[in-house]
Amino acid sequence: MSTSSTSSAAASPAVSGLDYDDTALTLALPGSSSAADLAAADRKRAHADHDMPPSPKARAVGWPPVRAYRRNALRDEQAKLVKVAVDGAPYLRKVDLAAHDGYAALLRALHGMFASCLGADGAGRLVDAATGAEYVPTYEDKDGDWMLVGDVPFKMFVDSCKRIRLMKSSEAVSLSPRTSSQ
Amino acid sequence: MTYFPEEVVEHIFSFLPSHSDRNTVSLVCKVWYEVERLSRRAVFVGNCYAVRPERVVLRFPNVKALTVKGKPHFADFNLVPPDWGGYAGPWIEAAARSCVGLEELRMKRMVVSDENLELLARSFPRFKVLVLISCEGFSTDGLAAIASHCKLLRELDLQENDVEDRGPRWLSFFPDSCTSLVSLNFACIKGEVNSGALERLVARSPNLRSLRLNRSVSVDTLSKILVRTPNLEDLGTGNLTDEFQAESYARLTSALEKCKMLRSLSGFWDASPICVPYIYPLCHQLTGLNLSYTPTLDYSDLTKMVSRCVKLQRLWVLDCISDKGLQVVASSCKDLQELRVFPSDFYVAGASAVTEEGLVAISSGCPKLSSLLYFCHQMTNEALITVAKNCPNFIRFRLCILEPKKPDAMTGQPLDEGFGAIVRECKGLRRLSMSGLLTDKVFMYIGKYAKYLEMLSIAFAGDSDKGMMDVMNGCKNLRKLEIRDSPFGDVALLGNVAKYETMRSLWMSSCNVTLKGCQVLASKMPMLNVEIMNELDGSSEMEENHADLSKVDKLYVSEMEENHTDLSKVDKLYVYRTTAGARDDAPNFVKIL
């Protein structure tokens, strides 16, 4: 009924969030309202895309008839790519903030990207692989101020972060007298 | 005519425009069959399981262009389980053995692997055109193989495929000697591409007429590319976010202005409203515009652009354009032939800004409209009747009301009369998809009036078997029938079994057909493959049972089936005519009766 692309994912993202009153027309299989059929519908919902807001009334798989390619393309629009600079690294990288569900995951991803110059210490902090000096993750927010990563809730951070800089902690320390005077 | 030399007959055949005409002449006599098959250059296989690949390549050894389609259409909506089938491998392997002159391959809804692409790239020295639509199973490594070995490549067109990203290097595999590209579409590639390699490739492709980039390509790269392609006719942009300076956009506009041949525009990934004015200089010459992947543009941005596109013939948009925006389209785009309005929000019913009003406006402003795909929040019979009167030229009419079984928004009645008017007025209608509340009556109308209908899609509609039977008996040209969640059962399934031999396929899911009914169909019609798929708890535990009933020793039936009566309902049924017999690549959840 419309354009689309096949998806090889086993989980179906296509459960729509149809919101039905208990008394309104339901979407049970035609001619049946047996427990078995409802259970089958429940199983279908259980396989639904976990990213979706939970919708207890959702019934129909593959409805509305929109190709998986289109669904994914419009969802990916939410991706938030920001530049990441690491002091001493020869070039910058970009990371998708929306692809991570928290600070820990994000720092892991950063560690992976800059693995050649970064390691992680026992406490999960990012350190220079050669000197053991710690990196301080900072970011530039919407107002243009450089902030320490981790103070605000992650979603708020994702929203306001424009770019990230992993600062060598020696430099960060030297900044602090100035910041504390503001 | 049998007294003419064969070369003359062959020359006469070369004027036959369609596959079906050539198929017909091949049936006249043995001489014509031979002449036709040896001179056939293009072969179209609408269902990859309808015929064995070996048979096709042996019959048409000189084929230059092969088109093969795999999964049924409802696979697009995840109704066909993964691993169902549709493998490209056997086709490419058969062609590699018998048709080394192959130059063009087009595939839709098939599973293509990197190994398949590698074999393709190495087997056909004159290979020129690869088009893959809604395919899966391959990665950018497969594309690298195509790029490096197909020295004469003219077209690489990847539409809406699910491609695994293994890095940007694939584009660099086009050798410096490759200067033949006419069309390159990699919009569906998710990852980055090397912009330097892309610029160099474009710079050495003087024949490039169609270029569709992916969302990783920046505005600056796009500007540099466009300077090299003044003859470009079709462009899919990269991303047009507002991360970039106005300067970049000014460069873009001046580059676009040089593309006097540009007629079709798409892409607009993550497009910021800021970019819209920079496109204005182009609008007056556009015949095709696809903004359907750009939820960031709202009604006012869209209408400012569209109102300038006075020559537009094809428009794809999201429903954020709203009814008001469609009125602007109706008053500006008098040449409009194809309109697609997609939903921007799949997860909440009733959030679409588009209703019957937008459609009525379009129909009265754009009488040339012949192809429609319209997702909306509501519809009325009155609107559909008006649309049918205004636009009798519909060839494709697909209407999707987001809420299943929704009645006429004004009267609360079923939409039978509205769709009835469509099939009655639009005498050339070939494809129809319906939605909303529909009774058997609409199928009576379809059977009575839709004489040229070839494809019909039904969801949550009808009351009884009579509905489906009216369609099966009335629509003489029906080729594909796909039905979901509708109360049609064995009586309808078996009401006109001979009909299935004239059709490509039938799909029925979540209907009332039973195992017994399917078995009866299979036994009456040996020329059909009757595939059933059932959702059982832990379907992997189900015993494999490719049931070729004559081979009793191989037949073992799962416990579930032994305990169920044959009146158990079949979840999914796919019936298609075939000369190939039961396929041997079916997974264990597919039973072929």
XYZ file of C-alpha atoms in Angstrom, chain A residues 2-180:
179
model
C 3.018 2.302 -0.021
C 6.670 2.487 -0.736
C 9.023 0.737 1.542
C 12.161 -1.377 1.967
C 12.548 -4.708 3.580
C 14.235 -4.950 6.855
C 16.106 -7.992 7.960
C 15.604 -7.196 11.594
C 13.767 -9.921 13.396
C 11.964 -7.493 15.663
C 9.118 -5.706 14.034
C 9.187 -1.942 14.502
C 5.827 -1.675 12.905
C 3.454 -1.816 15.829
C 1.578 1.418 15.641
C 0.547 3.367 18.698
C -3.133 3.221 17.916
C -4.983 4.471 20.884
C -8.336 2.760 21.298
C -10.975 3.139 23.914
C -11.918 -0.162 25.415
C -15.394 0.342 24.078
C -14.430 1.306 20.545
C -13.789 -0.929 17.544
C -10.953 -3.230 18.318
C -8.543 -4.848 15.948
C -8.859 -8.425 16.989
C -8.516 -10.925 14.165
C -11.705 -10.947 12.139
C -14.403 -13.182 13.519
C -12.524 -14.088 16.653
C -11.937 -12.738 20.077
C -10.552 -15.819 21.688
C -7.899 -15.657 24.328
C -5.522 -17.425 21.994
C -5.778 -14.673 19.436
C -5.300 -11.963 22.023
C -2.314 -13.840 23.313
C -0.947 -13.949 19.821
C -1.425 -10.190 19.552
C 0.399 -9.814 22.838
C 3.291 -11.835 21.499
C 3.426 -9.590 18.462
C 3.566 -6.550 20.689
C 6.307 -8.105 22.739
C 8.445 -8.210 19.649
C 7.865 -4.554 18.944
C 10.602 -2.000 18.743
C 11.739 -1.214 22.272
C 12.440 2.404 21.412
C 8.765 3.109 20.984
C 6.604 4.639 23.686
C 4.621 1.789 25.210
C 1.164 1.600 23.732
C -1.112 -0.883 25.407
C -3.770 -0.671 22.731
C -1.467 -1.208 19.761
C -2.549 -4.177 17.739
C -1.670 -4.213 14.109
C 1.738 -5.325 12.901
C 2.844 -3.564 9.770
C 0.350 -0.748 10.115
C 0.324 1.933 8.841
C 1.869 0.406 5.734
C 5.129 2.279 5.599
C 8.407 0.715 4.511
C 10.961 -0.057 7.210
C 13.482 2.022 5.284
C 11.283 5.089 5.562
C 10.516 4.486 9.232
C 14.200 4.171 10.040
C 15.198 7.168 7.947
C 12.749 9.450 9.679
C 13.714 8.170 13.089
C 17.421 8.683 12.420
C 16.677 12.324 11.923
C 17.015 12.556 15.666
C 20.746 11.810 15.486
C 22.809 14.473 17.187
C 26.343 14.500 15.828
C 28.878 16.703 17.575
C 32.588 17.172 17.011
C 34.959 15.650 19.518
C 38.420 17.087 19.944
C 41.055 15.379 22.047
C 44.079 17.416 23.037
C 47.038 16.004 21.190
C 45.096 13.948 18.653
C 45.823 14.816 15.011
C 42.193 15.111 13.908
C 38.701 15.470 15.291
C 35.943 12.891 15.290
C 32.189 13.062 15.390
C 29.990 11.188 17.812
C 26.222 10.730 17.806
C 25.045 11.748 21.269
C 21.567 10.399 20.682
C 22.955 6.922 20.077
C 23.979 6.513 23.704
C 21.723 6.174 26.675
C 23.979 7.721 29.309
C 27.319 9.225 30.215
C 28.941 5.846 30.762
C 28.041 4.631 27.278
C 29.170 7.891 25.733
C 32.533 7.829 27.471
C 33.003 4.226 26.395
C 32.330 5.249 22.815
C 34.794 8.106 23.053
C 37.364 5.776 24.477
C 36.810 3.454 21.520
C 37.215 6.266 19.023
C 40.438 7.553 20.425
C 41.806 4.239 21.582
C 45.214 4.951 20.152
C 45.764 7.868 22.473
C 43.378 7.055 25.266
C 43.044 4.293 27.733
C 40.674 3.895 30.647
C 41.813 3.645 34.206
C 40.281 1.420 36.817
C 37.649 3.987 37.689
C 36.538 4.353 34.063
C 38.091 7.743 33.599
C 39.814 8.522 30.331
C 43.585 8.669 30.620
C 46.466 9.302 28.275
C 47.811 5.896 27.328
C 51.388 7.095 27.422
C 51.585 9.323 30.472
C 48.636 8.167 32.517
C 47.485 11.763 32.766
C 43.755 12.012 33.084
C 41.525 13.595 30.411
C 38.706 15.815 31.544
C 35.656 15.675 29.299
C 34.286 19.139 28.641
C 31.687 20.472 26.273
C 30.565 23.740 24.776
C 26.935 24.450 25.502
C 24.350 26.515 23.654
C 25.519 29.697 25.359
C 29.094 29.129 24.240
C 30.359 28.280 27.710
C 32.735 25.401 28.325
C 31.265 23.047 30.902
C 32.333 19.907 32.648
C 30.595 16.824 31.311
C 28.441 15.051 33.836
C 26.818 17.744 35.949
C 23.388 17.828 34.317
C 21.021 15.001 33.430
C 22.146 13.225 30.272
C 19.166 14.271 28.156
C 19.740 17.900 29.053
C 23.385 17.500 28.141
C 22.512 15.987 24.752
C 20.198 18.871 24.083
C 22.610 21.664 24.901
C 25.938 20.166 23.821
C 27.442 21.681 20.667
C 30.885 20.149 20.739
C 33.082 18.097 23.060
C 36.683 18.563 24.040
C 38.695 16.079 26.025
C 41.037 18.334 27.838
C 44.296 17.203 29.408
C 43.683 17.531 33.098
C 46.856 19.584 33.569
C 45.297 22.260 31.415
C 41.954 21.896 33.102
C 43.529 22.454 36.489
C 45.162 25.623 35.286
C 41.747 26.911 34.195
C 40.065 26.422 37.513
C 41.325 29.542 39.352
C 39.787 31.614 36.555
C 36.495 29.808 36.554
C 36.173 29.996 40.309
